PDB file of C-alpha atoms and ligand atoms in Angstrom:
ATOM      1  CA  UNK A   1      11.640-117.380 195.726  1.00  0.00           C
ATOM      2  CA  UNK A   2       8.548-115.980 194.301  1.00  0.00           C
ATOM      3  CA  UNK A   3       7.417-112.916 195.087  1.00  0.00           C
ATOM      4  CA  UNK A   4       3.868-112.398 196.995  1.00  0.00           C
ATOM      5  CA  UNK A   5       2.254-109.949 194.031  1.00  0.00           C
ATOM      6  CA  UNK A   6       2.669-112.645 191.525  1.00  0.00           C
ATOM      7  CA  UNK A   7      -0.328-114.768 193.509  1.00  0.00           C
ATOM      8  CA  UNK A   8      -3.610-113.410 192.403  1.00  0.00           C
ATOM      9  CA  UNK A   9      -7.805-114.350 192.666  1.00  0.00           C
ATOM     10  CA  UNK A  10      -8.185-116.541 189.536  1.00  0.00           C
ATOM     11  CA  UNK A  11      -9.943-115.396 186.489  1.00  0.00           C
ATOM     12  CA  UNK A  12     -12.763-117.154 184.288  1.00  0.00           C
ATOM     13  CA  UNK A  13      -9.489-116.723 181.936  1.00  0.00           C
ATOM     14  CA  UNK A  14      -7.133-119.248 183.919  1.00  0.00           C
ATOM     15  CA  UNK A  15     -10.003-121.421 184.003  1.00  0.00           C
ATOM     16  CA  UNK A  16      -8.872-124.273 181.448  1.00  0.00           C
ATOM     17  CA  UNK A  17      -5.552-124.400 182.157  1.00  0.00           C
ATOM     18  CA  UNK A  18      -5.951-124.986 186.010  1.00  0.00           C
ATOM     19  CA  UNK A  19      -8.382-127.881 184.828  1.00  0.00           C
ATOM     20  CA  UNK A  20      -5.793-129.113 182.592  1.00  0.00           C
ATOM     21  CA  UNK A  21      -3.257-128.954 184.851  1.00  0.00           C
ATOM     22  CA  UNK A  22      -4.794-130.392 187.813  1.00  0.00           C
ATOM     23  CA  UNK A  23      -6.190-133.584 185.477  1.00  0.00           C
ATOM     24  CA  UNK A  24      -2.373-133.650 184.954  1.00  0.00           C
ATOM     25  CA  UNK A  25      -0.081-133.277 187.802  1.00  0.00           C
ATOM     26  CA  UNK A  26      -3.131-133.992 190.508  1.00  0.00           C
ATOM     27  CA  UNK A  27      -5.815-136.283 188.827  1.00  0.00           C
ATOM     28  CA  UNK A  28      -3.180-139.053 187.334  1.00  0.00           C
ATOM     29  CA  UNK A  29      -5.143-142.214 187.118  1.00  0.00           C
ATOM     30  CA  UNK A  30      -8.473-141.260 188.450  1.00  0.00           C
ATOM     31  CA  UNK A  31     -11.432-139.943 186.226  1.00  0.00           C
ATOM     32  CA  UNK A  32     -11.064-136.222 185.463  1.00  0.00           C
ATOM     33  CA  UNK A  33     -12.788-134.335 188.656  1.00  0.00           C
ATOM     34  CA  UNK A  34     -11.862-130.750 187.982  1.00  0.00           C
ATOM     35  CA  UNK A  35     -13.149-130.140 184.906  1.00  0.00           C
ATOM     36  CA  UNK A  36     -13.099-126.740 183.323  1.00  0.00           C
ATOM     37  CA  UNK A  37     -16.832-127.127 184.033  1.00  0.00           C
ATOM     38  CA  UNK A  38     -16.323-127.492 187.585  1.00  0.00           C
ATOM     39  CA  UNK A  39     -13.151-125.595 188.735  1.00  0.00           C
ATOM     40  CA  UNK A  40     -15.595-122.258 186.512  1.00  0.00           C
ATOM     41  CA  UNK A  41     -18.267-123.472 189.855  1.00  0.00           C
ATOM     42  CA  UNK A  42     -15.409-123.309 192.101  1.00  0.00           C
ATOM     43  CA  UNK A  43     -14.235-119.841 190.750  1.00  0.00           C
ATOM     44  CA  UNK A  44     -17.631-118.982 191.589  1.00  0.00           C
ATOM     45  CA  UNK A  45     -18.215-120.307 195.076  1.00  0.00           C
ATOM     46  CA  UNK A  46     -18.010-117.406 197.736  1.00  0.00           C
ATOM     47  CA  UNK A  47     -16.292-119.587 200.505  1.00  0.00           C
ATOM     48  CA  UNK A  48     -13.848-120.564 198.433  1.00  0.00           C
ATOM     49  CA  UNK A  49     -11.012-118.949 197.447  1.00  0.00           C
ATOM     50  CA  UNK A  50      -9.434-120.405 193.760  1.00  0.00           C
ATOM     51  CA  UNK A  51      -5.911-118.359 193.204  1.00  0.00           C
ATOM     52  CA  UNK A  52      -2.995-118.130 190.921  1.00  0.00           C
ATOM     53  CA  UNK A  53       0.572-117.821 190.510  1.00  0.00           C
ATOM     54  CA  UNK A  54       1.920-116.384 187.753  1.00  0.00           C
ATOM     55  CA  UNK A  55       5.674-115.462 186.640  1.00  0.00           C
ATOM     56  CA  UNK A  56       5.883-112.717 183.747  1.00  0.00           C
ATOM     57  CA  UNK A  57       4.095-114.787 180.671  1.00  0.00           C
ATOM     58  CA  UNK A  58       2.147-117.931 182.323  1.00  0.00           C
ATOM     59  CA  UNK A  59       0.558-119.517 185.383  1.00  0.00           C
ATOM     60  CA  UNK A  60       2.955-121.527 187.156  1.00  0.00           C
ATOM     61  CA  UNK A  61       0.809-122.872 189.858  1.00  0.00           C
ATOM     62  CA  UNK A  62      -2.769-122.456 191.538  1.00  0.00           C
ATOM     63  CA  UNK A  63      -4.305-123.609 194.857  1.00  0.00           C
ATOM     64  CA  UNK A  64      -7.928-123.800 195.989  1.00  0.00           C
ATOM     65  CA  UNK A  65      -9.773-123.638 199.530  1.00  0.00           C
ATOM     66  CA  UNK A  66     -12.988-123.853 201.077  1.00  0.00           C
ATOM     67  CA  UNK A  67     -13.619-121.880 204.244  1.00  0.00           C
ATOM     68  CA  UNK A  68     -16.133-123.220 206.332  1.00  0.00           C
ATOM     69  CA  UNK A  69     -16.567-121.372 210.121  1.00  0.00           C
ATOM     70  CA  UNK A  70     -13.970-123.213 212.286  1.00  0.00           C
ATOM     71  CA  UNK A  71     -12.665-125.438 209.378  1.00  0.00           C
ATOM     72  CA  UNK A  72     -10.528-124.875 206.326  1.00  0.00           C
ATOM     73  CA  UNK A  73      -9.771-127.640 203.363  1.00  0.00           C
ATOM     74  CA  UNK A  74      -7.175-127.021 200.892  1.00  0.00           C
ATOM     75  CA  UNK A  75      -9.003-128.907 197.961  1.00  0.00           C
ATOM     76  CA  UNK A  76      -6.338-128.011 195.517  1.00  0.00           C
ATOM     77  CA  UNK A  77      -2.327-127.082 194.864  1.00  0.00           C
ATOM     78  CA  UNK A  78      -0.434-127.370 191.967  1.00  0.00           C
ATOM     79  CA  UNK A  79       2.946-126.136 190.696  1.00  0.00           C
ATOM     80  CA  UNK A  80       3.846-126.685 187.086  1.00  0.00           C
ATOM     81  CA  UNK A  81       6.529-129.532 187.229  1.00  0.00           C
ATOM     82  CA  UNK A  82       9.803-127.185 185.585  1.00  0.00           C
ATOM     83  CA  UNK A  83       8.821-124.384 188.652  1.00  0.00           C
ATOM     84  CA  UNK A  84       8.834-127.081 191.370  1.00  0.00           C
ATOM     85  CA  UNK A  85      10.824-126.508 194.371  1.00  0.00           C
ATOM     86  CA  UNK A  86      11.274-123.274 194.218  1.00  0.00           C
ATOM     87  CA  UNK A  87       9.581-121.772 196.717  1.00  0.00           C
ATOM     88  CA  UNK A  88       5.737-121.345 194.831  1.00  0.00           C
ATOM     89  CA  UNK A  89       3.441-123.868 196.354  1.00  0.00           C
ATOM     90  CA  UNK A  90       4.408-122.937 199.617  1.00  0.00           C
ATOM     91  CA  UNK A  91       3.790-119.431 198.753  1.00  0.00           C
ATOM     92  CA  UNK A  92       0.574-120.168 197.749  1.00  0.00           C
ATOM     93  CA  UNK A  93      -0.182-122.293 200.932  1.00  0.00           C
ATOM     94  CA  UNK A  94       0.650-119.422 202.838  1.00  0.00           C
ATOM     95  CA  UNK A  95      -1.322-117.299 200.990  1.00  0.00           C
ATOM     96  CA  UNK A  96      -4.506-119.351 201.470  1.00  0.00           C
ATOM     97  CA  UNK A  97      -3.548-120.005 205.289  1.00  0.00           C
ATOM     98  CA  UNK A  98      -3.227-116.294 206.033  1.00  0.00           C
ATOM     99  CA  UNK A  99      -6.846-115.901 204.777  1.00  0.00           C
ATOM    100  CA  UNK A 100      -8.529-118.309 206.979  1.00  0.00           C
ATOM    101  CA  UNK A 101      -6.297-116.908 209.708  1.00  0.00           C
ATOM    102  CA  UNK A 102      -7.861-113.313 208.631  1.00  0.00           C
ATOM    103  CA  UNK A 103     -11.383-115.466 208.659  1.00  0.00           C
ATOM    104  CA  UNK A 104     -10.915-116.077 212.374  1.00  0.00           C
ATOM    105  CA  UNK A 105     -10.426-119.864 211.054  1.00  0.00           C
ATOM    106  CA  UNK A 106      -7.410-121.822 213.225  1.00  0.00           C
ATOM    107  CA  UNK A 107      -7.640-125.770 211.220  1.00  0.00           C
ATOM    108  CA  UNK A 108      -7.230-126.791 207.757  1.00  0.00           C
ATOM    109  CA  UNK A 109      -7.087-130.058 206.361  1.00  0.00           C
ATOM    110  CA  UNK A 110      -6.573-131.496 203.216  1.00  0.00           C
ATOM    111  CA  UNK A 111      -5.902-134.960 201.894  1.00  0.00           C
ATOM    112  CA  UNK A 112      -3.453-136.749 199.535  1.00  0.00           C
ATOM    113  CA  UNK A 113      -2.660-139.933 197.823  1.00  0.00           C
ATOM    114  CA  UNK A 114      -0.283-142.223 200.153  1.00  0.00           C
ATOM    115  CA  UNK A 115       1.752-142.872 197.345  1.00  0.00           C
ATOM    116  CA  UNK A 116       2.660-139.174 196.659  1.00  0.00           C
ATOM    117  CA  UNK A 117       5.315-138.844 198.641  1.00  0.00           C
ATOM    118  CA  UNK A 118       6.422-135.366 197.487  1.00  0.00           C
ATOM    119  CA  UNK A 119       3.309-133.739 198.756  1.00  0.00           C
ATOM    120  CA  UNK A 120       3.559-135.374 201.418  1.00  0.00           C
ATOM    121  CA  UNK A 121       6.647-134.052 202.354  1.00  0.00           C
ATOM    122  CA  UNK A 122       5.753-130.680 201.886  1.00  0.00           C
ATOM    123  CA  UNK A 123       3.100-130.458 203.577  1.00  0.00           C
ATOM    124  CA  UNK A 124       4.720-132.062 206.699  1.00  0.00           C
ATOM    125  CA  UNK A 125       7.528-129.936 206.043  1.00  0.00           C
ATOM    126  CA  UNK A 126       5.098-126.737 206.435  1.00  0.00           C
ATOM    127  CA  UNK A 127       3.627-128.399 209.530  1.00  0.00           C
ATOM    128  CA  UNK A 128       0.605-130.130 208.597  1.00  0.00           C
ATOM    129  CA  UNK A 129       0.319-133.836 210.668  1.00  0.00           C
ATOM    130  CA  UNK A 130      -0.996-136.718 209.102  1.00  0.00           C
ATOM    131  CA  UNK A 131      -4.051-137.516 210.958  1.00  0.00           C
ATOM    132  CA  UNK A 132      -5.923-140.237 209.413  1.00  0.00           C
ATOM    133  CA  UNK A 133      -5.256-143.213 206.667  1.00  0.00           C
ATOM    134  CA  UNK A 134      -8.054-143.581 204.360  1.00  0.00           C
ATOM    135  CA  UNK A 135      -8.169-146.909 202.555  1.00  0.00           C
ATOM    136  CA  UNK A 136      -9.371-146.747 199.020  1.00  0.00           C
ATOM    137  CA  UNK A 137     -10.082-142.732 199.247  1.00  0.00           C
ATOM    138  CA  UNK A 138      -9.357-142.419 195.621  1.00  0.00           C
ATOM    139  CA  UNK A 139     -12.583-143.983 194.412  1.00  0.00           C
ATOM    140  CA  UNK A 140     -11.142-147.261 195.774  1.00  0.00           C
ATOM    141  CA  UNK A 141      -8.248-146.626 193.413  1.00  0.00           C
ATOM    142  CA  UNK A 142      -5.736-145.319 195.740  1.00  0.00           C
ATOM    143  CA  UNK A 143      -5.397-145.161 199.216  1.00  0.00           C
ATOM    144  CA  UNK A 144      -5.215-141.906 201.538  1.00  0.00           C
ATOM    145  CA  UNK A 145      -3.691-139.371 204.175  1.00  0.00           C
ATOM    146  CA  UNK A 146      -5.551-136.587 205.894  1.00  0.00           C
ATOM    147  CA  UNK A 147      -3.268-133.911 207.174  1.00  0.00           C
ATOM    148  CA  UNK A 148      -3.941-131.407 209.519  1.00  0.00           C
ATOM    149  CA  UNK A 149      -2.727-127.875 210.976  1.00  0.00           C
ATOM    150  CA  UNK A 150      -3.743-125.747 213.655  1.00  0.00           C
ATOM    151  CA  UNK A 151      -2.680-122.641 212.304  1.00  0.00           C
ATOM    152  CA  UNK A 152      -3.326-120.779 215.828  1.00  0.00           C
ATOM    153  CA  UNK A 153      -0.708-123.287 217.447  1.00  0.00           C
ATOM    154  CA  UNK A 154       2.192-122.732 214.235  1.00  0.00           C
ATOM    155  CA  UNK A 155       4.695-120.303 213.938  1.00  0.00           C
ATOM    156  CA  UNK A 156       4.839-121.272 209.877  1.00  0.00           C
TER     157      UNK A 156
HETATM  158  C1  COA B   1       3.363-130.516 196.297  1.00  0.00           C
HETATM  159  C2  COA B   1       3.755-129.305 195.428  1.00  0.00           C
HETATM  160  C3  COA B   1       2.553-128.386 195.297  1.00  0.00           C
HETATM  161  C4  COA B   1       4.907-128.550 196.100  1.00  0.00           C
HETATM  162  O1  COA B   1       5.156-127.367 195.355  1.00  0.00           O
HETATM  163  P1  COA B   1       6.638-126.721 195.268  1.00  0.00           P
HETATM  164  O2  COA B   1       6.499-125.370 194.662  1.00  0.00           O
HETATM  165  O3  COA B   1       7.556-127.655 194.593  1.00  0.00           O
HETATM  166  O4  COA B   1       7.041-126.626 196.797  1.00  0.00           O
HETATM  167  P2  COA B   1       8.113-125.629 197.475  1.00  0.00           P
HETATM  168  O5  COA B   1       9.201-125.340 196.521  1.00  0.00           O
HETATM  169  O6  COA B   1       7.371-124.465 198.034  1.00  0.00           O
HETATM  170  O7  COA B   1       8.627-126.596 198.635  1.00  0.00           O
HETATM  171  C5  COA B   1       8.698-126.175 199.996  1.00  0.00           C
HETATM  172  C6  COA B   1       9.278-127.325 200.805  1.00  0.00           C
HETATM  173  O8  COA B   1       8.407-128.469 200.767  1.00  0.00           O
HETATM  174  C7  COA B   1       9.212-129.680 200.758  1.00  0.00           C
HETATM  175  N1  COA B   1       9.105-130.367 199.457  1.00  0.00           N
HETATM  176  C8  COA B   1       8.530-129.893 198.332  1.00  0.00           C
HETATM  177  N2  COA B   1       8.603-130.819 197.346  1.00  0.00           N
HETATM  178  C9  COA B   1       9.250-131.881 197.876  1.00  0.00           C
HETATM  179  C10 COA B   1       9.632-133.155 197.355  1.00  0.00           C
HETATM  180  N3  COA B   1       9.391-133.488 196.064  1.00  0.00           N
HETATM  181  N4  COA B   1      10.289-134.003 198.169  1.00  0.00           N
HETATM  182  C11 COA B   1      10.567-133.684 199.444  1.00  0.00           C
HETATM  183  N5  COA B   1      10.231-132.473 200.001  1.00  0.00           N
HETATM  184  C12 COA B   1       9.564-131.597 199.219  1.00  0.00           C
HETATM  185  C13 COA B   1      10.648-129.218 200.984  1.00  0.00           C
HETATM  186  O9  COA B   1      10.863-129.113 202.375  1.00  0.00           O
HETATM  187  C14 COA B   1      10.620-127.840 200.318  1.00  0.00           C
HETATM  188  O10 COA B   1      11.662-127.010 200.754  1.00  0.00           O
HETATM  189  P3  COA B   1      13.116-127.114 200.023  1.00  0.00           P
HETATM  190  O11 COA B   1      12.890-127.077 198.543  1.00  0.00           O
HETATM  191  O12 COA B   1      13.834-125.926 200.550  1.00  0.00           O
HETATM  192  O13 COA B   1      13.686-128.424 200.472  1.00  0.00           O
HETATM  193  C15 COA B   1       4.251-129.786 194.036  1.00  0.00           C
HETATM  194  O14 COA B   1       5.207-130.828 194.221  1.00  0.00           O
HETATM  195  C16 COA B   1       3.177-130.283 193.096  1.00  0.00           C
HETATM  196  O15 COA B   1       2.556-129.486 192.387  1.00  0.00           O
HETATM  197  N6  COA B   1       2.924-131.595 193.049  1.00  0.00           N
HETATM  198  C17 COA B   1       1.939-132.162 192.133  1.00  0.00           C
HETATM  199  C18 COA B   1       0.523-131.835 192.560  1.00  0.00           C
HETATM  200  C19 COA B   1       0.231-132.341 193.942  1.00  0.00           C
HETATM  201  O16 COA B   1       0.621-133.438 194.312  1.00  0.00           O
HETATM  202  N7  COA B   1      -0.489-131.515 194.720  1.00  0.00           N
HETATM  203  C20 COA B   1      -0.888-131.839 196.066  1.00  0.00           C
HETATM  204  C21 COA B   1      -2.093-132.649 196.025  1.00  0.00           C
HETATM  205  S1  COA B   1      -2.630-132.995 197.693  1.00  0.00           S
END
């Protein structure tokens, strides 16, 4: 299990490798979206908050959300594929949920690829419902799930 210190604010000098990694365990088969160019605007942003988990030499995951005033969305979460299932993306979901909790913010959303089953999982498995199919999300690529939580109405 990771421990909570080791998730930080991301720096303009994690930049390229959360690009790189989301173009790689994210982006698969879609035109590159988070560019260094635009997860540097997303660093940036003021509602959103872009962080990083790191073990004693390298980042080993990141996650990214957008706080609106009732509404949260999770636009990002990664782990790097030898540090899966060990404890770190849901440390950094709980992380970014306890902030929009501290916001006064009880919903976030986020949405996936139907065919990713292991985020899928996880995500139900930290008790986000899957609200909505959306056909052909994935720049008509790859269909899509919306998930949901109402963080007021969770113990998790
Ligand atoms: C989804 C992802 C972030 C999960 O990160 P992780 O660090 O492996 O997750 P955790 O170890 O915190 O998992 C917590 C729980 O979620 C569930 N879970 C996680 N991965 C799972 C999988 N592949 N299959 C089934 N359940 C899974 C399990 O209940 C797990 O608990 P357990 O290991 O005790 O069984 C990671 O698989 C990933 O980076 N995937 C590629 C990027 C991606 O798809 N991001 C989401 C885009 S919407």
């Amino acid at each position: 299990m990771i421990i909570p210190s080791s998730i930080v604010l991301a720096t303009a000098a994690d930049v390229k490798t959360i690009a790189a990694m989301s173009r790689d365990t994210i982006e698969q088969g879609l035109p590159w979206r988070y560019t260094p160019a635009r997860v540097a605007k997303l660093l940036n942003e003021a509602e959103v908050n872009l962080i990083v988990a790191r073990d004693a030499t390298e980042l080993i995951g990141f996650g990214a959300m957008r706080y609106a005033d009732e509404e949260a969305h999770l636009h990002l979460l990664a782990v790097a594929p030898a540090r899966r299932r060990s404890g770190v993306g849901a440390a950094l979901l709980r992380w970014l949920e306890e902030s929009a909790l501290t916001a006064g913010i009880g919903i976030v959303s986020l949405e996936a690829r139907v065919d990713n089953q292991a985020a899928r999982a996880f995500y139900v498995a930290r008790g986000y419902s899957e609200v909505a199919f959306l056909r052909g999300y994935y720049l008509g690529r790859a269909d899509g799930v919306r998930l949901s939580k109402d963080l007021f109405g969770s113990a998790s």
